[in-house]
CSV table of C-alpha atoms in Angstrom, one decimal:
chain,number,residue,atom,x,y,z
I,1,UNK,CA,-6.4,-10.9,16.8
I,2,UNK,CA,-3.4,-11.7,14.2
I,3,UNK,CA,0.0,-11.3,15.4
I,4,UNK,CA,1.0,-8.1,14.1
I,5,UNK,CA,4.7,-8.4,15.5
I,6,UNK,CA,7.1,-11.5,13.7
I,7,UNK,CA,10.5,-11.8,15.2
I,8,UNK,CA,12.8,-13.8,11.7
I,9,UNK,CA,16.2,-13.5,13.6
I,10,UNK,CA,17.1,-16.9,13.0
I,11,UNK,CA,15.6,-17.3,9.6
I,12,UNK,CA,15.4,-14.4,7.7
I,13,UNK,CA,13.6,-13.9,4.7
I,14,UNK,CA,15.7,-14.1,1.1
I,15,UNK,CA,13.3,-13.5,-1.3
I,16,UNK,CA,10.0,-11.2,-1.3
I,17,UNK,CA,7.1,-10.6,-4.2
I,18,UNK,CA,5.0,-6.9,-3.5
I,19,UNK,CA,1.7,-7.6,-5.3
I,20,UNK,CA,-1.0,-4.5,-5.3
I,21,UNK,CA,-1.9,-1.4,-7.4
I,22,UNK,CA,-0.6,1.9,-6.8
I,23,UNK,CA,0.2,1.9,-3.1
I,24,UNK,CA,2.8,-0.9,-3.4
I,25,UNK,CA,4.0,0.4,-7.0
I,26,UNK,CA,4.9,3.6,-5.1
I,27,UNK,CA,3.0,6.4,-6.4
I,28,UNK,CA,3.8,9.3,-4.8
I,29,UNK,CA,7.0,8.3,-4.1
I,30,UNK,CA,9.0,9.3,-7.4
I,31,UNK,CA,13.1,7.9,-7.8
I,32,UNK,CA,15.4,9.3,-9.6
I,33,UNK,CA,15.4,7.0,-12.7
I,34,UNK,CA,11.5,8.4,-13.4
I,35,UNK,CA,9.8,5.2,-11.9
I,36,UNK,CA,8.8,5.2,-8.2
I,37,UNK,CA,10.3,4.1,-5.5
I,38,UNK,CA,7.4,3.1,-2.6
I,39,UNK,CA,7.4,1.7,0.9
I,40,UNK,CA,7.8,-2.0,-0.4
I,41,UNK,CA,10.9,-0.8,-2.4
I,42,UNK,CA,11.8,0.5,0.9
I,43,UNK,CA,11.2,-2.7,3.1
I,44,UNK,CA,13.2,-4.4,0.0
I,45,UNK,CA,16.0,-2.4,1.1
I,46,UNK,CA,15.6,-3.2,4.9
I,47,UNK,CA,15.5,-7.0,4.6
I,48,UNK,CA,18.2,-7.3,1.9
I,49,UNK,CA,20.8,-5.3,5.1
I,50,UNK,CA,20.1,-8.4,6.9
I,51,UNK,CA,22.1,-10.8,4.1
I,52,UNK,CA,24.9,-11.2,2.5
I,53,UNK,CA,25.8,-8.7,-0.5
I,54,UNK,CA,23.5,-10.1,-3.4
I,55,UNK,CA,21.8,-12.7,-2.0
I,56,UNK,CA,18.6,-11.2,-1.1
I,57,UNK,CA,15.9,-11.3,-4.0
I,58,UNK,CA,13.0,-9.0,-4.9
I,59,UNK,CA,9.8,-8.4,-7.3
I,60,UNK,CA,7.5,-5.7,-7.5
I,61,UNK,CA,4.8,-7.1,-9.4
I,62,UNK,CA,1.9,-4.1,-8.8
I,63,UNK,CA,0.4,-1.7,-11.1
I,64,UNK,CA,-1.0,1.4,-10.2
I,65,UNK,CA,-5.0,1.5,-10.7
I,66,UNK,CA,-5.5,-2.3,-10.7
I,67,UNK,CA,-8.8,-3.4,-9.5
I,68,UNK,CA,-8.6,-6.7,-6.6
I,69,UNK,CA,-9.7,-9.0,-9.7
I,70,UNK,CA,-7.0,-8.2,-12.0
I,71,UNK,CA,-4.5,-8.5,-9.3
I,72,UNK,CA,-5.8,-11.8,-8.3
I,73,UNK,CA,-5.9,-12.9,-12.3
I,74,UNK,CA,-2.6,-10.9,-12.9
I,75,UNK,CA,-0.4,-10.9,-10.3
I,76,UNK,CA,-1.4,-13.9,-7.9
I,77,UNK,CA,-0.3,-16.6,-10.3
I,78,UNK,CA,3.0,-15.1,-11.1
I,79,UNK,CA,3.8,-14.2,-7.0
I,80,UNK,CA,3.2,-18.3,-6.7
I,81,UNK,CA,5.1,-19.1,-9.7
I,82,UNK,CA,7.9,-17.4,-7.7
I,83,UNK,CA,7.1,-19.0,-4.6
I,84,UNK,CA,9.3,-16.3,-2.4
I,85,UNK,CA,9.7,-16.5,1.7
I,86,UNK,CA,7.5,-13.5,1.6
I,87,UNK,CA,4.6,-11.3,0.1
I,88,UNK,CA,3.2,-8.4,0.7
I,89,UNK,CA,-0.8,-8.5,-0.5
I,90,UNK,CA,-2.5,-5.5,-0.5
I,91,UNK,CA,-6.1,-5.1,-2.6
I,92,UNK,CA,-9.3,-4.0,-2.7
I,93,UNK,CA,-8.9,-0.2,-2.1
I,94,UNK,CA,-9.9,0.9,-5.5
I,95,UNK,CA,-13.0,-1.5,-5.2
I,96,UNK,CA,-14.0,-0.1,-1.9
I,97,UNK,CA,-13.9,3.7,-3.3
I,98,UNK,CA,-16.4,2.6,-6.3
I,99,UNK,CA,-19.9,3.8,-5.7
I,100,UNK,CA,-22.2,0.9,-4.7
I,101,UNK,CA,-19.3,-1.5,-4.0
I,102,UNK,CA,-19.7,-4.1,-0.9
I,103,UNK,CA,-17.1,-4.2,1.4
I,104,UNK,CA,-18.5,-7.8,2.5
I,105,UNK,CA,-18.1,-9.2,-1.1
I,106,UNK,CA,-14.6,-7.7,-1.5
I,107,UNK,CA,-13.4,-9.4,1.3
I,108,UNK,CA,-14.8,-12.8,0.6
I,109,UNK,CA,-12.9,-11.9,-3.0
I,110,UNK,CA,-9.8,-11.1,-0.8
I,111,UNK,CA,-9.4,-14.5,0.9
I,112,UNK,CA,-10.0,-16.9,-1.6
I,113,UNK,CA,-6.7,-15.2,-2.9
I,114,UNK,CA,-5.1,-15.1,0.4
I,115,UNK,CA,-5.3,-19.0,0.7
I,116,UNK,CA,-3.9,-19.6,-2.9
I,117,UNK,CA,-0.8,-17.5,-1.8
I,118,UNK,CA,-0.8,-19.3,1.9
I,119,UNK,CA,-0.6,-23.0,0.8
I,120,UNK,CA,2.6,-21.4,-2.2
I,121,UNK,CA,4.7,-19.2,-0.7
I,122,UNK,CA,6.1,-19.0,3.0
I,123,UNK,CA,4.5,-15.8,4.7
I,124,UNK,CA,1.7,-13.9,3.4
I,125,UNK,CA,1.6,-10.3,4.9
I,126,UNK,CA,-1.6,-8.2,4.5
I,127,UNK,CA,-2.5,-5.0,4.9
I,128,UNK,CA,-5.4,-3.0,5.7
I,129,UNK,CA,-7.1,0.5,5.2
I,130,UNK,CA,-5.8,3.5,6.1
I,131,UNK,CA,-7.9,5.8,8.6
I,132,UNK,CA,-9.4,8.6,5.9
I,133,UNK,CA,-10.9,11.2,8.7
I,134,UNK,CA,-8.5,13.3,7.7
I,135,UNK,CA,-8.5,12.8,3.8
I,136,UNK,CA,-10.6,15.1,2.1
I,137,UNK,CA,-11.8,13.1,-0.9
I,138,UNK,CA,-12.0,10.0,1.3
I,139,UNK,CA,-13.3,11.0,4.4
I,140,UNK,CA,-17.0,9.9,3.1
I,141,UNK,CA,-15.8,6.0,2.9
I,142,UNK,CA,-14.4,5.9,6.1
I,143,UNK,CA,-17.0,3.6,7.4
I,144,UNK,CA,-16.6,1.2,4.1
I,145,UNK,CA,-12.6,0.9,4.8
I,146,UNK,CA,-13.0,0.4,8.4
I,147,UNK,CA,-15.6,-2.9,7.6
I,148,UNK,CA,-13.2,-3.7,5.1
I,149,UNK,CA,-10.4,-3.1,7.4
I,150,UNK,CA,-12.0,-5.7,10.0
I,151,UNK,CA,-12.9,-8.3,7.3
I,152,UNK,CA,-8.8,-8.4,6.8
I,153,UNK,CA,-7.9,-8.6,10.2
I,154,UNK,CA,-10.2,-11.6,10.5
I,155,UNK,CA,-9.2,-13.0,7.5
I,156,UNK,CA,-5.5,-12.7,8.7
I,157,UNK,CA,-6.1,-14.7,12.0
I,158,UNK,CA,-7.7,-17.8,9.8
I,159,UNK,CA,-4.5,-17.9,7.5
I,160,UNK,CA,-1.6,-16.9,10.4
I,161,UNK,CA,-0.7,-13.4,8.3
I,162,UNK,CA,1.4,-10.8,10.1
I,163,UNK,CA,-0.5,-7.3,9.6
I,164,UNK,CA,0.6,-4.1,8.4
I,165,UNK,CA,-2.3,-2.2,10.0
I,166,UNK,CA,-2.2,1.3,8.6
I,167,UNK,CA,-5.2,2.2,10.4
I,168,UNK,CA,-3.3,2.4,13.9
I,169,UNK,CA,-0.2,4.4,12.2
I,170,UNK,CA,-1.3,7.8,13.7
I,171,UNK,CA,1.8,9.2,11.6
I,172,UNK,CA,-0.2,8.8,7.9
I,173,UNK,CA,-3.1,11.1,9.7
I,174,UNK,CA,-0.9,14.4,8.8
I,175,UNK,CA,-0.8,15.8,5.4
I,176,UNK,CA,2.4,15.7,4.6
I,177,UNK,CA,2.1,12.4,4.9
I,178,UNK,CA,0.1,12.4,1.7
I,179,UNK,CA,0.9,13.3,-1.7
I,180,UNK,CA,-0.7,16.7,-3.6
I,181,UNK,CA,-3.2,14.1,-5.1
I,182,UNK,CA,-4.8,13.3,-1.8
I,183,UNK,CA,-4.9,9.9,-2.6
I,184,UNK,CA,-1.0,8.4,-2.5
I,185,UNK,CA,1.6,8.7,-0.1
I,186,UNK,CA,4.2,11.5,-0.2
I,187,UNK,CA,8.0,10.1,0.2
I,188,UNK,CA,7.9,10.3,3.9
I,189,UNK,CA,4.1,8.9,4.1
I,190,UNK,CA,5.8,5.9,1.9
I,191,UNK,CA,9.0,5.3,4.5
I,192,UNK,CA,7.0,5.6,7.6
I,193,UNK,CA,4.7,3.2,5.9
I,194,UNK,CA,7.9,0.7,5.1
I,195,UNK,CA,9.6,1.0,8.7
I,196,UNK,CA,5.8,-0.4,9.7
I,197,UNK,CA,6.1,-3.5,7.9
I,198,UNK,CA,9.7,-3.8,9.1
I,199,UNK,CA,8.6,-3.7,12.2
I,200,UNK,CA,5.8,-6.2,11.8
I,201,UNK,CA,8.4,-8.6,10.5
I,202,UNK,CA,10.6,-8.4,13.7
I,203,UNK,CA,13.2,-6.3,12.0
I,204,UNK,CA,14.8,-3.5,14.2
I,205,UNK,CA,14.3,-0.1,12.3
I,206,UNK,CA,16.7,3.0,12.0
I,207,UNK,CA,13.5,5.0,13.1
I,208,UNK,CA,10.2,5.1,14.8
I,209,UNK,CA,7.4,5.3,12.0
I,210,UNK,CA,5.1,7.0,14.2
I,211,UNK,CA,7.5,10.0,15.3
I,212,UNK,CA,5.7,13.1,15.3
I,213,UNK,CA,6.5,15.4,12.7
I,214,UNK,CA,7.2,19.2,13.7
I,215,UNK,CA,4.3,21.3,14.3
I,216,UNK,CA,2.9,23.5,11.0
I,217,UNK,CA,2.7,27.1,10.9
I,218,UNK,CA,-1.2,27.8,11.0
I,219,UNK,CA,-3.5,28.0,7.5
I,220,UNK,CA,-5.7,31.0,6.9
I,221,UNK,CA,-8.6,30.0,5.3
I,222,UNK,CA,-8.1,31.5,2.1
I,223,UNK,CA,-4.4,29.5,1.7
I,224,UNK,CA,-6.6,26.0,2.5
I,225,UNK,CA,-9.0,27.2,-0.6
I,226,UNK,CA,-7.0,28.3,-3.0
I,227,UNK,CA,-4.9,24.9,-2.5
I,228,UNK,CA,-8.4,23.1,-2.7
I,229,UNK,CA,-8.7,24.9,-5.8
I,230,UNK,CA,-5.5,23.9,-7.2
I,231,UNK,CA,-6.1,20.2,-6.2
I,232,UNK,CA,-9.3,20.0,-8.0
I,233,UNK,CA,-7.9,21.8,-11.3
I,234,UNK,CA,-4.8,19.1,-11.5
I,235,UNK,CA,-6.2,16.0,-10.1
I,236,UNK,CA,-9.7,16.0,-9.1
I,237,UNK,CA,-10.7,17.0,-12.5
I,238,UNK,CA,-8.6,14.5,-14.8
I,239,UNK,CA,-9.8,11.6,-12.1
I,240,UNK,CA,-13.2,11.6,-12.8
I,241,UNK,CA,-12.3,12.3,-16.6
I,242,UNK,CA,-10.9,9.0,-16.4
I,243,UNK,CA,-13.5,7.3,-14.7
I,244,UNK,CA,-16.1,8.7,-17.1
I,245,UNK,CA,-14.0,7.4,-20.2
I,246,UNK,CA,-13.0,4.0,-18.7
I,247,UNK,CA,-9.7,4.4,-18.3
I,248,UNK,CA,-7.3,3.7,-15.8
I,249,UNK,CA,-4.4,5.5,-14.7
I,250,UNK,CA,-2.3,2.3,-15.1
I,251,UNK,CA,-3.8,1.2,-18.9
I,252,UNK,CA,-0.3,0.3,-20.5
I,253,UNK,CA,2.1,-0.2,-17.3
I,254,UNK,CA,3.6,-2.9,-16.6
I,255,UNK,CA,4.9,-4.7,-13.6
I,256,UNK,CA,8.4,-2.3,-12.7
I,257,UNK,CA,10.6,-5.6,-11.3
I,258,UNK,CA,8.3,-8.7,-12.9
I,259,UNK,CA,11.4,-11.3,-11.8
I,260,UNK,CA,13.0,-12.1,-8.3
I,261,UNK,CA,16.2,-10.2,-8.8
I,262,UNK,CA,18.9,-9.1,-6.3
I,263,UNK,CA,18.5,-5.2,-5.4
């Protein structure tokens, strides 16, 4: 299996390019300047404590909603333009949740671009599914993520690529985790989700990622409707509005730090 555990302490890593859709923008993790913030903003932050004062660099090159095509035709080229120590390459989620889409062919997508970024930058890091047994509207395509899930672990061991395996982070299984969406991390889903990677990179963390989180009062069943209610009124609804009209939730966003820039 790929090494999931790194250990940099003699050669740390001074520059990093996030390249991905919504999960690696942030979403679901707003800041206080209106854009978000997200776990790789997060790991950004953890890595640039191990350097000198402004001598760590960062880009943030993904875009909520992007399919893995237009990352690969978007986002690819400019993260080996850059050529950083270290990206973070997570795609094909919002293929895998599209009726009739092959987890198989995704993944074959998937590596071509993985070995463009191996032979341009110095460490590729990718990232698989989460575990969705406990995600309402994903639950159905848990067995597509988890064959999707497999196809990057493999593809991970033929290139040398630490892992963020969200799938084993027990933590992201609660809902607070989650986001009121159902489909994006909350604040503390995306900073469990960043002390992960840190970890996977050999970095010691402030906290364990998997800590359990208090225990919840108990739900009667008409609180757990009338909040399935609510959740299909404000996002369920407009989702498949958008998917019926073609559009994407990130149509007209762009890239929140395009450049490697000190934090």
């Amino acid at each position: 299996m790929a090494d999931d555990s790194r250990s940099r302490a003699e050669d740390s890593f001074g520059s990093y390019a996030a390249i991905g859709d919504s999960f690696t923008e942030g979403v679901g993790d707003p800041g206080p300047d209106g854009r978000f913030v997200g776990w790789a903003d997060r790991l950004a932050v953890l890595l640039d404590d191990r350097l000198p004062e402004h001598t760590f660099r960062y880009a943030n090159l993904a875009v909520r909603g992007r399919l893995l095509d237009q990352i690969v035709e978007e986002q690819v080229p400019r993260a080996r333009e850059l050529a950083p120590d270290l990206v973070t390459f997570c795609a094909g989620g919002n293929d895998i949740i599209r009726p009739g889409s092959d987890p198989d062919d995704v993944a074959e997508r998937f590596e071509r671009a993985v070995a463009e970024l191996a032979a341009s930058v110095g460490t590729v890091m990718v990232t698989t599914g989460f575990d969705t047994r406990g995600v309402p509207v994903l639950r159905h395509l848990r067995g597509k993520i988890a064959t999707y899930t497999a196809h990057v672990r493999a593809i991970a061991d033929r290139y040398d690529c630490p892992v963020l395996d969200l799938w084993s982070l027990r933590s992201v299984q609660d809902r607070r985790a989650w986001d009121g969406d159902r489909l994006h991390l909350s604040p503390e889903g995306h900073t469990r989700v960043a002390l992960r990677a840190a970890q996977v990179l050999g970095l010691d963390v402030p906290a364990d990622p998997d800590q359990p989180w208090p225990p919840l009062p108990p739900r009667g069943s008409l609180e757990v409707r009338r909040d399935n209610i609510q959740w299909a009124r404000e996002h369920l609804v407009p989702w498949i509005g958008r998917r019926l009209r073609g559009e994407s939730s990130g149509d007209h966003v762009e890239p929140k730090r395009p450049d490697l820039l000190p934090l």
